[in-house]
PDB file of C-alpha atoms in Angstrom:
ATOM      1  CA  UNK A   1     -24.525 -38.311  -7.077  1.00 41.00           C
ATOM      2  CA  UNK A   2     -22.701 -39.881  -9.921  1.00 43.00           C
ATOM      3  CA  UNK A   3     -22.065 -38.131 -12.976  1.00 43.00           C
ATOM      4  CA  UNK A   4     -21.310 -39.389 -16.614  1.00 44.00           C
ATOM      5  CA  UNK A   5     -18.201 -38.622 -18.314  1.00 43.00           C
ATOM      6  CA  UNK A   6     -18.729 -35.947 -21.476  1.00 43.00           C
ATOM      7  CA  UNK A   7     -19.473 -38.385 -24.661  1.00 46.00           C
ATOM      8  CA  UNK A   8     -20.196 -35.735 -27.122  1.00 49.00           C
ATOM      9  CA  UNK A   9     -19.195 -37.296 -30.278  1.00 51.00           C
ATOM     10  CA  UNK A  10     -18.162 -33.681 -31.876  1.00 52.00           C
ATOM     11  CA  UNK A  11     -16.117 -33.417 -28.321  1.00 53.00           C
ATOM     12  CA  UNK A  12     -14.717 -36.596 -29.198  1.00 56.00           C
ATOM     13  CA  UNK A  13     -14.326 -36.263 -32.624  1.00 55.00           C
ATOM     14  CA  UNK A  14     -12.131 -33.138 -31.840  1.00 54.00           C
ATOM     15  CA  UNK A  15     -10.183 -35.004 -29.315  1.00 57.00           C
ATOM     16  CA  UNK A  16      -8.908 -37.542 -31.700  1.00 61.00           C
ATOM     17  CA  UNK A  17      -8.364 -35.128 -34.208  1.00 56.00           C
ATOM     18  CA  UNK A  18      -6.229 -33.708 -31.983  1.00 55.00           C
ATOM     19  CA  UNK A  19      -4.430 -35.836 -31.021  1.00 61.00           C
ATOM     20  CA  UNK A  20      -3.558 -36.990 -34.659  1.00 58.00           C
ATOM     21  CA  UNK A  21      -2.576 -33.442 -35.214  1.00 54.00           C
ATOM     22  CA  UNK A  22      -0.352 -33.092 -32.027  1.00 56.00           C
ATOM     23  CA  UNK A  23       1.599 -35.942 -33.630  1.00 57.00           C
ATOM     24  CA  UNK A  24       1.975 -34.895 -37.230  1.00 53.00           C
ATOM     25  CA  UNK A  25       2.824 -31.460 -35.592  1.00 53.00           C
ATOM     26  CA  UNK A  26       5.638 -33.358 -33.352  1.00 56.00           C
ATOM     27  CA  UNK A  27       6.901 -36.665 -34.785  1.00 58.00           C
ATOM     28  CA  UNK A  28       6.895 -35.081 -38.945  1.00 56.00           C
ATOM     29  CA  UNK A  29       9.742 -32.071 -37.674  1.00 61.00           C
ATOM     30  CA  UNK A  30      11.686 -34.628 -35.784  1.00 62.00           C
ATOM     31  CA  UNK A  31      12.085 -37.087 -38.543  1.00 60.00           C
ATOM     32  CA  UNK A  32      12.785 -34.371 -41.218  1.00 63.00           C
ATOM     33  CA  UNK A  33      15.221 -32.828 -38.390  1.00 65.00           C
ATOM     34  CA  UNK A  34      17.094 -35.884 -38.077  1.00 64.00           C
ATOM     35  CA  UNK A  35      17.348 -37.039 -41.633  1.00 64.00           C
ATOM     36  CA  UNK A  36      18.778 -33.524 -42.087  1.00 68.00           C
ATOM     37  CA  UNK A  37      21.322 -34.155 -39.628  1.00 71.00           C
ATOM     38  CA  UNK A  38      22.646 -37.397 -40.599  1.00 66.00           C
ATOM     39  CA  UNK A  39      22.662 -35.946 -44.404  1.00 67.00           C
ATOM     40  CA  UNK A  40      24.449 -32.890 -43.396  1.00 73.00           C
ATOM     41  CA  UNK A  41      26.798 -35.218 -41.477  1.00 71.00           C
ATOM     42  CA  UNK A  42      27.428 -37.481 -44.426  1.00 69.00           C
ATOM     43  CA  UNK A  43      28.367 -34.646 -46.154  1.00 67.00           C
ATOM     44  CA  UNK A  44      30.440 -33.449 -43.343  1.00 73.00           C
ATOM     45  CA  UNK A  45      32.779 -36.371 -43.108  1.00 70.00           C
ATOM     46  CA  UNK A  46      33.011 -36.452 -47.226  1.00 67.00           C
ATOM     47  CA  UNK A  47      31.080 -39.196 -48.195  1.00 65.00           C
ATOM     48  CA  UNK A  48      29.931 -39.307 -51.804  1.00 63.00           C
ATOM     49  CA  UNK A  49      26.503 -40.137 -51.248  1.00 60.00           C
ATOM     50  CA  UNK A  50      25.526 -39.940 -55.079  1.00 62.00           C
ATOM     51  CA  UNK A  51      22.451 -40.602 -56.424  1.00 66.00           C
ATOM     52  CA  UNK A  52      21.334 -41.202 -52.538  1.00 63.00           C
ATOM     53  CA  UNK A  53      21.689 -37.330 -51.714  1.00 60.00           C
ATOM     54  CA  UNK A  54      18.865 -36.415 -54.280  1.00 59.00           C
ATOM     55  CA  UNK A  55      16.555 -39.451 -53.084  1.00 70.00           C
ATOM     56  CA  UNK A  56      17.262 -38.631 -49.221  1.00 65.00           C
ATOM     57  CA  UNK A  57      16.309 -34.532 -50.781  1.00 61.00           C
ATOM     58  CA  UNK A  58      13.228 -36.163 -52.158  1.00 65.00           C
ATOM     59  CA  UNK A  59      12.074 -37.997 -49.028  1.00 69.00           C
ATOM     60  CA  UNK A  60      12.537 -34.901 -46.633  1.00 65.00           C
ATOM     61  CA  UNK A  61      11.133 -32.558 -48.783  1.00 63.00           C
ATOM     62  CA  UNK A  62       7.971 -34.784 -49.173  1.00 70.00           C
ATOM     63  CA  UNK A  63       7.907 -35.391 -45.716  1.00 68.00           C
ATOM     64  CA  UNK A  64       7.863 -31.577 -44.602  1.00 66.00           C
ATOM     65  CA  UNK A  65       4.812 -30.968 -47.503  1.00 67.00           C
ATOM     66  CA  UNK A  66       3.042 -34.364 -46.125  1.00 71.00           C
ATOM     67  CA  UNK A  67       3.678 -33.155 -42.206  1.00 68.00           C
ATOM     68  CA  UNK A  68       2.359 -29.413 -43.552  1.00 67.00           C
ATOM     69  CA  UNK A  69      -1.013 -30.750 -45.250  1.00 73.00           C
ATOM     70  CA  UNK A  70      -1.679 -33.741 -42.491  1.00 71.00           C
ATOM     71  CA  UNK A  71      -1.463 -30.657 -39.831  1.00 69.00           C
ATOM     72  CA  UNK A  72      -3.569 -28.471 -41.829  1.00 73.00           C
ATOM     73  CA  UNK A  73      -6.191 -30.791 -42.544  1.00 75.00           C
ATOM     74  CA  UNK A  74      -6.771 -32.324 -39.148  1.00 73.00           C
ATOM     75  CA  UNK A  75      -6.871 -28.727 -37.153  1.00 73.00           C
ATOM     76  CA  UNK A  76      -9.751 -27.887 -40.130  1.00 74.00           C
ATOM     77  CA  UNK A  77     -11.329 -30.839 -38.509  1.00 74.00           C
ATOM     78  CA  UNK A  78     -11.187 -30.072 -35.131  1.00 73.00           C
ATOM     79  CA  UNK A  79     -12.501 -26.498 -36.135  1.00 73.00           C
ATOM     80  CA  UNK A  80     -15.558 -28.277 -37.841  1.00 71.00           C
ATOM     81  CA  UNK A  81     -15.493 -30.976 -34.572  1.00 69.00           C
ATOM     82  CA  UNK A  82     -15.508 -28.270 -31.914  1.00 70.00           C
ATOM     83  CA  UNK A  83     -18.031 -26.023 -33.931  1.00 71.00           C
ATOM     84  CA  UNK A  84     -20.682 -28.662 -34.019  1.00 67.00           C
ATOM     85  CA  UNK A  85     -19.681 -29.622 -30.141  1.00 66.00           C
ATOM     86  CA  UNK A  86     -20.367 -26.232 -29.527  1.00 67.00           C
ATOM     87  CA  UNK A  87     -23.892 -25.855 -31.292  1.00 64.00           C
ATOM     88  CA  UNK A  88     -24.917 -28.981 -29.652  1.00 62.00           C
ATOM     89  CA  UNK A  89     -23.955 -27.726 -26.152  1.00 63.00           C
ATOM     90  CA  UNK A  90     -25.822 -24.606 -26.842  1.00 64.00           C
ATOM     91  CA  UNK A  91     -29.307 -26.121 -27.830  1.00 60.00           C
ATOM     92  CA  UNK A  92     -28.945 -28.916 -24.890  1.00 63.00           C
ATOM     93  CA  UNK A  93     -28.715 -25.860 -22.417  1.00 63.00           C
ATOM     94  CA  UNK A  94     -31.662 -24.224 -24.538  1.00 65.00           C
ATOM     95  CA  UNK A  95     -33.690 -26.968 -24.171  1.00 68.00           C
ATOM     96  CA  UNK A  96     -32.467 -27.498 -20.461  1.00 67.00           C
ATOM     97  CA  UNK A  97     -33.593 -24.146 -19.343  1.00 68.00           C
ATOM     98  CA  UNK A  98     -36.924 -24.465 -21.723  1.00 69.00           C
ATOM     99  CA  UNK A  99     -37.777 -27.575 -19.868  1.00 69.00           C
ATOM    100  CA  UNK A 100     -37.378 -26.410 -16.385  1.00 69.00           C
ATOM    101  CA  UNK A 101     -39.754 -23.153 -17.281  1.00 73.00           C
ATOM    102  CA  UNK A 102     -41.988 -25.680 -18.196  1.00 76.00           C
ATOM    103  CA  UNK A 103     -41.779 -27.699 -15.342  1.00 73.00           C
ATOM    104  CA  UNK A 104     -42.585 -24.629 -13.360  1.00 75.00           C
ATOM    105  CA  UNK A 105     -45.394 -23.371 -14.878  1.00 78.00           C
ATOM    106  CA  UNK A 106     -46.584 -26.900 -15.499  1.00 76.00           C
ATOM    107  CA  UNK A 107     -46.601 -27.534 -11.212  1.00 80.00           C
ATOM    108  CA  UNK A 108     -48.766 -24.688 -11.121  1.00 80.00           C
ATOM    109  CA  UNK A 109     -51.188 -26.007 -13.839  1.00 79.00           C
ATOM    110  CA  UNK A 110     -51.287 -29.062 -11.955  1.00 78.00           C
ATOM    111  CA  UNK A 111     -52.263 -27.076  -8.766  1.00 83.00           C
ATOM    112  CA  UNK A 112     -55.459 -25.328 -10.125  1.00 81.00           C
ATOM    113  CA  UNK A 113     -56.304 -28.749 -11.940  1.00 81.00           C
ATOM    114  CA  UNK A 114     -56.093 -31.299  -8.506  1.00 84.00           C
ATOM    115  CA  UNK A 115     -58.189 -27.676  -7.029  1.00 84.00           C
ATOM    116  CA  UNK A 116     -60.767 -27.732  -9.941  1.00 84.00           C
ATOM    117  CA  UNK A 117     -61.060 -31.793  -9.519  1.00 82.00           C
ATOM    118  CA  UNK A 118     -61.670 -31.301  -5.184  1.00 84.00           C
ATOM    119  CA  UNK A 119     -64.147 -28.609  -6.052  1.00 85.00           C
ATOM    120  CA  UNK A 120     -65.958 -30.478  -8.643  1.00 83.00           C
ATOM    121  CA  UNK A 121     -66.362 -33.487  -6.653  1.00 83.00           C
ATOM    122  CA  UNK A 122     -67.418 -31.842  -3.333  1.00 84.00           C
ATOM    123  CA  UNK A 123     -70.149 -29.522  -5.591  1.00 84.00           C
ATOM    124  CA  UNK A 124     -71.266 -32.854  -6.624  1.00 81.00           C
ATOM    125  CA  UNK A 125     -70.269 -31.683  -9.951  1.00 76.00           C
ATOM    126  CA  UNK A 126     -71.310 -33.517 -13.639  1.00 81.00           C
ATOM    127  CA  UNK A 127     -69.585 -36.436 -13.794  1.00 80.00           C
ATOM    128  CA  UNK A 128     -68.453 -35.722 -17.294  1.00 81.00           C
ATOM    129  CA  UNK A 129     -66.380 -32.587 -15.964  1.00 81.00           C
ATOM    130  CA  UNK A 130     -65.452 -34.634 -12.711  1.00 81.00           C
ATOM    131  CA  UNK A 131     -63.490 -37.021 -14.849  1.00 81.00           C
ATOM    132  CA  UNK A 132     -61.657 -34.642 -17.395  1.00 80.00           C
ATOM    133  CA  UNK A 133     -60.358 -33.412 -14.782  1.00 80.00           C
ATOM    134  CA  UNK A 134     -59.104 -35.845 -13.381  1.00 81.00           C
ATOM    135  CA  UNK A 135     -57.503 -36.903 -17.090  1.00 80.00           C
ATOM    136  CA  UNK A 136     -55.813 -33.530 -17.017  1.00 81.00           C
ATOM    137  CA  UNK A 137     -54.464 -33.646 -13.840  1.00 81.00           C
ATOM    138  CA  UNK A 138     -52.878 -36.970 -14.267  1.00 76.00           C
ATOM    139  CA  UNK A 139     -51.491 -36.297 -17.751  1.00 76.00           C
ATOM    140  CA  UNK A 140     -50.046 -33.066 -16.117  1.00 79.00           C
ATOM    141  CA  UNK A 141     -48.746 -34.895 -13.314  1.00 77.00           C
ATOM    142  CA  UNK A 142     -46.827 -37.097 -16.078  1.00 72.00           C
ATOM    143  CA  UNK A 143     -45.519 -34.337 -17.891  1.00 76.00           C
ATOM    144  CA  UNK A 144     -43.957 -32.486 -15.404  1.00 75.00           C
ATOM    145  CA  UNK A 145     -42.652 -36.146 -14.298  1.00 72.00           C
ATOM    146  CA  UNK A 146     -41.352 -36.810 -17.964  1.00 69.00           C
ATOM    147  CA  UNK A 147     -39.379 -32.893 -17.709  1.00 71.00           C
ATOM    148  CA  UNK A 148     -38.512 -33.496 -13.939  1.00 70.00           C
ATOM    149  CA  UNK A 149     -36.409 -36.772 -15.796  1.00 68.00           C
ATOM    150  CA  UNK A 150     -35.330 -34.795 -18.471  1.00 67.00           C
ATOM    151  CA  UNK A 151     -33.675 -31.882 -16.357  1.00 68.00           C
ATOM    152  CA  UNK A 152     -32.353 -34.884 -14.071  1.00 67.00           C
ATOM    153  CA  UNK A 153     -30.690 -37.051 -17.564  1.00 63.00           C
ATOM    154  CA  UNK A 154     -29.079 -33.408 -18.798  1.00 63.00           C
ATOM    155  CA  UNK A 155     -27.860 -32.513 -15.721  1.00 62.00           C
ATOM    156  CA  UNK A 156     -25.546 -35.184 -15.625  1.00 61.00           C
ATOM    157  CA  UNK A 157     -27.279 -37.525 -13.169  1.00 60.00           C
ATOM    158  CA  UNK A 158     -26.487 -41.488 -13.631  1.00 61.00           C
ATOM    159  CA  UNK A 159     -30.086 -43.023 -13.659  1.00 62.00           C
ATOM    160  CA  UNK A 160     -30.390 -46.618 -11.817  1.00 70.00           C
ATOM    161  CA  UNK A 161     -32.004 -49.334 -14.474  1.00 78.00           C
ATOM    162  CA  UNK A 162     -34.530 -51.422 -13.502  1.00 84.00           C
ATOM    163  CA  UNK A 163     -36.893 -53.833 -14.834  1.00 88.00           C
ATOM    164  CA  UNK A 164     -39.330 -52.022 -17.347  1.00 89.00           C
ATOM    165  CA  UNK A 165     -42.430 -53.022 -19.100  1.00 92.00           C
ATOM    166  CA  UNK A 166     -41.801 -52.266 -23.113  1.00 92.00           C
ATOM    167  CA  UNK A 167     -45.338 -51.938 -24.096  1.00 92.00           C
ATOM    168  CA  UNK A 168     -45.652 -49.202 -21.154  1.00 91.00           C
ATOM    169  CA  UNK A 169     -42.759 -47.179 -22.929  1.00 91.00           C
ATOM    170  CA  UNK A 170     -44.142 -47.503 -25.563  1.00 91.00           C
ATOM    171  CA  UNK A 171     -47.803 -46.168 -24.733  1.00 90.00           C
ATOM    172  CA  UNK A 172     -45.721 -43.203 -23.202  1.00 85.00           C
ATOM    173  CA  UNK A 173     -44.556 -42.607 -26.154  1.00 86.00           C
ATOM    174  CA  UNK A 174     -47.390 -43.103 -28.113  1.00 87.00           C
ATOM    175  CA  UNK A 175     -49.506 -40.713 -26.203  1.00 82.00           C
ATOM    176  CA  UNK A 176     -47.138 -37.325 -26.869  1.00 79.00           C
ATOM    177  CA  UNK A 177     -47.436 -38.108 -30.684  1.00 82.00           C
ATOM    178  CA  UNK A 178     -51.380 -39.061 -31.028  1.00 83.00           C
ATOM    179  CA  UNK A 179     -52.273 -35.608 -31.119  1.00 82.00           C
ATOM    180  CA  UNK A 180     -49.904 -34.884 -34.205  1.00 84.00           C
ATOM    181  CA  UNK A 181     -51.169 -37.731 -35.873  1.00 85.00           C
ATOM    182  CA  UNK A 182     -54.693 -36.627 -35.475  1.00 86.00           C
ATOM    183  CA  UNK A 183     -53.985 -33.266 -37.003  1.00 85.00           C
ATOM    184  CA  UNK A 184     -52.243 -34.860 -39.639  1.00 85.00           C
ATOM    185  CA  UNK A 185     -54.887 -37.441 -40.449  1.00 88.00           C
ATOM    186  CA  UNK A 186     -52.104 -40.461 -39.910  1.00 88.00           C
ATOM    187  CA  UNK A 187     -53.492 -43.704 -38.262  1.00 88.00           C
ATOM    188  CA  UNK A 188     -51.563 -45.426 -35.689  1.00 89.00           C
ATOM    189  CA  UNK A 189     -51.596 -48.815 -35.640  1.00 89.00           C
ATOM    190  CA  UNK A 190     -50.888 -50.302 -32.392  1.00 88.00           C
ATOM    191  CA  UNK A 191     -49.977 -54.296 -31.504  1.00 89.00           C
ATOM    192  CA  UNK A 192     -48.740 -55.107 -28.306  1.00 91.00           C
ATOM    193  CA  UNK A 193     -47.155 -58.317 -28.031  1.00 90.00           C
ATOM    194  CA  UNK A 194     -45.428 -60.383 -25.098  1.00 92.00           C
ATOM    195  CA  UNK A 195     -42.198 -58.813 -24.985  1.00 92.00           C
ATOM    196  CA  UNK A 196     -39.478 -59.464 -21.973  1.00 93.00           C
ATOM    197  CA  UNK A 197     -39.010 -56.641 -19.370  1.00 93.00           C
ATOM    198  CA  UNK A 198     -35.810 -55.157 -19.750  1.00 92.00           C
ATOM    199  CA  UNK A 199     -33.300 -52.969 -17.045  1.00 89.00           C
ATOM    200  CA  UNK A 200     -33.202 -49.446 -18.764  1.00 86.00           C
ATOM    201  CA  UNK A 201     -33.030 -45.743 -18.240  1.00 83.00           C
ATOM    202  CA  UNK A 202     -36.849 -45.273 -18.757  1.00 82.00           C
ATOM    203  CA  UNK A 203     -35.934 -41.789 -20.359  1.00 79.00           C
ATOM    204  CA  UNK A 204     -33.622 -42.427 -22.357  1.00 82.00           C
ATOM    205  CA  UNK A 205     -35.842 -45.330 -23.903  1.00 87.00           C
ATOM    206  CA  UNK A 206     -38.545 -43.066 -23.788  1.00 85.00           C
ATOM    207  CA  UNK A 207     -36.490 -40.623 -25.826  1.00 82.00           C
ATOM    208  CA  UNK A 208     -35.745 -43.385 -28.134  1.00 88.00           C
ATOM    209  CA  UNK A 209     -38.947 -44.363 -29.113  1.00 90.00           C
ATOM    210  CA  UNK A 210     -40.365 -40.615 -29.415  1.00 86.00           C
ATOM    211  CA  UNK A 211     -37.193 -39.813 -31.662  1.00 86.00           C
ATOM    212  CA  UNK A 212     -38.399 -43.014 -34.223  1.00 90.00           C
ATOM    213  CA  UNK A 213     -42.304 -41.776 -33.828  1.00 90.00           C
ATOM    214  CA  UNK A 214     -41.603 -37.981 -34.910  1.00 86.00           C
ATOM    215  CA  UNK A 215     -39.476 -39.706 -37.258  1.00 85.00           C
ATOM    216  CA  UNK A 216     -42.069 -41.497 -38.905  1.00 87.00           C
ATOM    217  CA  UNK A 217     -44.652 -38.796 -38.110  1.00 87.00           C
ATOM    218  CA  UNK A 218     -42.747 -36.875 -40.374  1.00 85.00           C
ATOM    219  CA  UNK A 219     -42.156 -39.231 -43.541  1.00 84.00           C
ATOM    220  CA  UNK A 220     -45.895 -41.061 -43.161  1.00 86.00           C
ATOM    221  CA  UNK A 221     -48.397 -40.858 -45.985  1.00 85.00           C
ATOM    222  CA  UNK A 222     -51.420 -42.667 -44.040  1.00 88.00           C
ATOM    223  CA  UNK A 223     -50.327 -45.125 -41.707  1.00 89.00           C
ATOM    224  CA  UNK A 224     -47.824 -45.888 -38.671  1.00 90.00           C
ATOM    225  CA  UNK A 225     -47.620 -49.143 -37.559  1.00 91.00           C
ATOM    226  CA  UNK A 226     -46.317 -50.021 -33.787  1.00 92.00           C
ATOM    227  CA  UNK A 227     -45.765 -53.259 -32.731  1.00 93.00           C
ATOM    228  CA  UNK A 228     -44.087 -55.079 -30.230  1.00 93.00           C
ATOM    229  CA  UNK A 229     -42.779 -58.629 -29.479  1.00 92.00           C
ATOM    230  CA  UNK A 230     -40.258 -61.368 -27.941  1.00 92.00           C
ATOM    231  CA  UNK A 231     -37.970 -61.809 -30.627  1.00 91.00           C
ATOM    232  CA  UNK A 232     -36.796 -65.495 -31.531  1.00 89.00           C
ATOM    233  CA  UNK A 233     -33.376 -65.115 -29.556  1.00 90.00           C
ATOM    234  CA  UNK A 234     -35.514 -64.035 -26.582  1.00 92.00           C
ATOM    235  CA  UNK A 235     -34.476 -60.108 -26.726  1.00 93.00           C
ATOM    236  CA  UNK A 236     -37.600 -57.562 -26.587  1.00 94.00           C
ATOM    237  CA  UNK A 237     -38.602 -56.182 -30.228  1.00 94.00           C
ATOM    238  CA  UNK A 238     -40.393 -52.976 -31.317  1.00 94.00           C
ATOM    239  CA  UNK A 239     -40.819 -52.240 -34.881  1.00 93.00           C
ATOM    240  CA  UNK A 240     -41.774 -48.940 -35.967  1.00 92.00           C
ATOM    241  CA  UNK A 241     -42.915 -48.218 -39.414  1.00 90.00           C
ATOM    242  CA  UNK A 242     -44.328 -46.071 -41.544  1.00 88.00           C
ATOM    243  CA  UNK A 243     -45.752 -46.061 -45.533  1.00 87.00           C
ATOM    244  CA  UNK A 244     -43.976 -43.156 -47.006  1.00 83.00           C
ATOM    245  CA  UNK A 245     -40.964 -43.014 -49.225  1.00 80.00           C
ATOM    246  CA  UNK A 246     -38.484 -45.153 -47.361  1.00 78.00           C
ATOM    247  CA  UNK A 247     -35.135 -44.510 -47.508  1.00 78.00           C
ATOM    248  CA  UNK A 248     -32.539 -44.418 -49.961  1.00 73.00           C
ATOM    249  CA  UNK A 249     -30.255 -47.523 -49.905  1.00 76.00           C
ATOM    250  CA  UNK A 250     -26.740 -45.597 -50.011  1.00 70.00           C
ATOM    251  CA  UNK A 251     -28.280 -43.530 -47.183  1.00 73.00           C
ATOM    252  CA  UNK A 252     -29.033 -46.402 -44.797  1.00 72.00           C
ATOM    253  CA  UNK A 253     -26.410 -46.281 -42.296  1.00 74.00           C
ATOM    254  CA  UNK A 254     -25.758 -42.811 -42.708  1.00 73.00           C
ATOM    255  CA  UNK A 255     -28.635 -41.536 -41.007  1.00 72.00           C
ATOM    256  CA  UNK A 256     -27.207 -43.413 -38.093  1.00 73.00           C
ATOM    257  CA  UNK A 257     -24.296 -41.017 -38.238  1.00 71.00           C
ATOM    258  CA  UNK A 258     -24.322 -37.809 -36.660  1.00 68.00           C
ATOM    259  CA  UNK A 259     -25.852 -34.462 -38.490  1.00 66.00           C
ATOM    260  CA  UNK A 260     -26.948 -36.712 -41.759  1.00 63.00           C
ATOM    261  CA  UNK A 261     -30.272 -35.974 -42.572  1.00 64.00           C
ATOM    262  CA  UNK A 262     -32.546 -36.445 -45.498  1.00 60.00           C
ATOM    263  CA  UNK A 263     -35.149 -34.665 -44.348  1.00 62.00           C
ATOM    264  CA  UNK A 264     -35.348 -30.509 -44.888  1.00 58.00           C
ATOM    265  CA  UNK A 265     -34.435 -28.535 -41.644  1.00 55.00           C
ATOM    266  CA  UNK A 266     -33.403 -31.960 -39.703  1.00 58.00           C
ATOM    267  CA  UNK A 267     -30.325 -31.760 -37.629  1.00 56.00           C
ATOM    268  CA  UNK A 268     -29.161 -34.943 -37.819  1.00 60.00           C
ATOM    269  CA  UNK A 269     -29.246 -35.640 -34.008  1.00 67.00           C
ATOM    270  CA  UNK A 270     -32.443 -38.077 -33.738  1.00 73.00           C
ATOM    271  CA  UNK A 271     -31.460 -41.576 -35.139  1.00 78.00           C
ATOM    272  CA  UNK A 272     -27.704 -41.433 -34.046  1.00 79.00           C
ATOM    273  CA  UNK A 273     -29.044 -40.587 -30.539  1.00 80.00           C
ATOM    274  CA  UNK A 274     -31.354 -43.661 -30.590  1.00 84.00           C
ATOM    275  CA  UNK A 275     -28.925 -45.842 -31.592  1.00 86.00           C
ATOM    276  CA  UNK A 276     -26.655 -44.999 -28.885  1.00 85.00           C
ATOM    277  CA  UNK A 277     -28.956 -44.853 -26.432  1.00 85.00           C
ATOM    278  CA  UNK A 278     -29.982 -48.928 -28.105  1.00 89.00           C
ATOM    279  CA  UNK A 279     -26.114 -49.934 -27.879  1.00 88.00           C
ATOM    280  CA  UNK A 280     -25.884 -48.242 -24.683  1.00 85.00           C
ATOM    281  CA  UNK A 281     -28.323 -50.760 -22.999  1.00 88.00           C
ATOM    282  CA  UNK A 282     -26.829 -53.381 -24.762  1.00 89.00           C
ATOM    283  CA  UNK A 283     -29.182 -53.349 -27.544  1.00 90.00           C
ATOM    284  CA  UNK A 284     -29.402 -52.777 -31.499  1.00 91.00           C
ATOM    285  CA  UNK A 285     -31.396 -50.597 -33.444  1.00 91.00           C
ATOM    286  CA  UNK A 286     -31.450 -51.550 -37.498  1.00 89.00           C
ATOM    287  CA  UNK A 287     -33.283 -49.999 -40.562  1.00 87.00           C
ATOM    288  CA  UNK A 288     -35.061 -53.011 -42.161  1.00 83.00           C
ATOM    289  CA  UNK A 289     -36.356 -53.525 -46.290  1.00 72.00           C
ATOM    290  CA  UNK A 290     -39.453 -52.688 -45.863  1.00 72.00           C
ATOM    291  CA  UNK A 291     -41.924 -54.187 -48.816  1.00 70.00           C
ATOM    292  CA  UNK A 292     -44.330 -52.027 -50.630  1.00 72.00           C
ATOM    293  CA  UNK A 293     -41.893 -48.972 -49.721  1.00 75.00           C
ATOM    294  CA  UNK A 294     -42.008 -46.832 -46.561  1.00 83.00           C
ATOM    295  CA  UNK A 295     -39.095 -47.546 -43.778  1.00 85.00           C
ATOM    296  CA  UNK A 296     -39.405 -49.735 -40.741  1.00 89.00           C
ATOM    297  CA  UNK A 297     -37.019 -49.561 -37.534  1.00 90.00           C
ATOM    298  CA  UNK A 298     -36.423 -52.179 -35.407  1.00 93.00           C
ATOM    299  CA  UNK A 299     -35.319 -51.708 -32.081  1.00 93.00           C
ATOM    300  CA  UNK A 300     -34.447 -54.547 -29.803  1.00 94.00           C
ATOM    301  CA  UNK A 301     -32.970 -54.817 -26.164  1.00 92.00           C
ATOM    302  CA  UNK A 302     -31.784 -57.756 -24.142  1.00 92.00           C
ATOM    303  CA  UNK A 303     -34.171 -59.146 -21.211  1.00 92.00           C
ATOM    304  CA  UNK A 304     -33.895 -58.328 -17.415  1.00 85.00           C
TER     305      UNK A 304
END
């Protein structure tokens, strides 16, 4: 089994960070150490080094402070670095061990529902019943399916691609956020057009699309619209957008970055994790003008 090498950008963050700081904390001493010793050796062997003496005073003096406040400031950053790596770490294990309760009691769910089904069709049961149960089984049978590849993605396991059908991600996606839209009286506005398979991590897609749809669950006055299509350079398109307030132009490519949010309680984690997982498969995901207001994401990845 193949695993993937740590990528947590507060991990990395900290790395660099350190590394910056390991040479401020090295290289800074050894310069102002050696311009001490070739002044004190100047002075030594008697030569009048004049108005050079105060300059060379000058330059080490300001090269201790600058060594001093380079250190300081880049181990505050590693603090702040390795204290968001850390938080991170600690929900993605929450949410590991959440999922794989779920999973559990989900398979047993699934047992008394394929039962119920058996029963109902050997009773000759209404054919009404017969077939909700049937739905229920199957959409628990995907669920525990969906956490089965979540519990597989966290743990570290390297996914193979292969050739997937966009407008099924998509519906995947569509059908864990229908039900929120309902109770929030938001229509979803679906087009499926001809779009180009394309080699993926079906999770991490998945997870893609679901992070833009809460995403525009959240922000959406009436309407999401869902569309997808083969873009003019031949990639595979899907635009996701919604009618409310849009967002900010100096905020644009923040909310690509890390822990920027504009929305109350957000952690910052959902767009930046789309657009890796986008660049990741060789892909883009923008934040286009959207006219009339409201914001509109557009997500495309490159054929099989």
């Amino acid at each position: 089994m193949q695993r993937r090498r740590p990528a947590s950008p507060g991990i990395l963050a900290a790395l660099r960070a350190r590394n910056i700081a390991v040479a401020a904390l090295y290289w800074g001493p050894v310069v102002f150490l050696l311009s001490t010793i070739a002044l004190v050796v100047s002075l030594w062997r008697g030569i009048d080094l004049g108005g050079v003496y105060y300059a060379c005073v000058v330059v080490l003096a300001a090269l201790g402070v600058a060594s001093a406040w380079s250190l300081r400031r880049r181990l505050s950053e590693i603090s702040v670095a390795l204290e968001r790596a850390q938080r991170t770490s600690t929900v993605g294990l929450l949410t590991a061990g959440f999922a794989h309760e779920m999973k559990n009691a989900l398979t047993v769910v699934l047992g008394f529902a394929e039962l119920s089904r058996t029963a109902a069709e050997k009773s000759h049961a209404d054919v009404k019943v017969t077939r909700h149960l049937k739905e229920l089984e199957n959409e628990t049978r995907r669920t525990v399916a969906q956490l089965q590849s979540f519990l597989s993605y966290s743990s570290g396991e390297k996914v193979a691609r292969k050739p997937q059908d966009v407008n099924e991600l998509v519906a995947d996606a569509l059908l864990m956020i229908r039900p929120m839209a309902r109770i929030k009286d938001l229509l979803v506005d679906q087009t499926n057009g001809e779009p180009p398979r394309v080699d993926a991590d079906p999770f991490a897609v998945r997870q893609l699309l679901l992070n833009l749809l809460l995403n525009a669950l959240d922000f959406a006055g009436k309407r999401i619209v869902v569309a997808t299509a083969c873009a003019a350079d031949g990639q595979a398109e899907v635009i996701i957008a919604d009618d409310g307030p849009g967002v900010p132009k100096a905020d644009r490519e923040r909310i690509f970055n890390r822990f920027v949010t504009t929305r109350p309680g957000g952690n910052g984690l959902g767009l930046s994790t789309s657009r890796e997982i986008a660049e990741a498969h060789a892909g883009t995901l923008v934040l286009r003008d959207t006219p009339g207001g409201g914001a509109t994401f557009v997500l495309h990845l490159p054929p099989a």
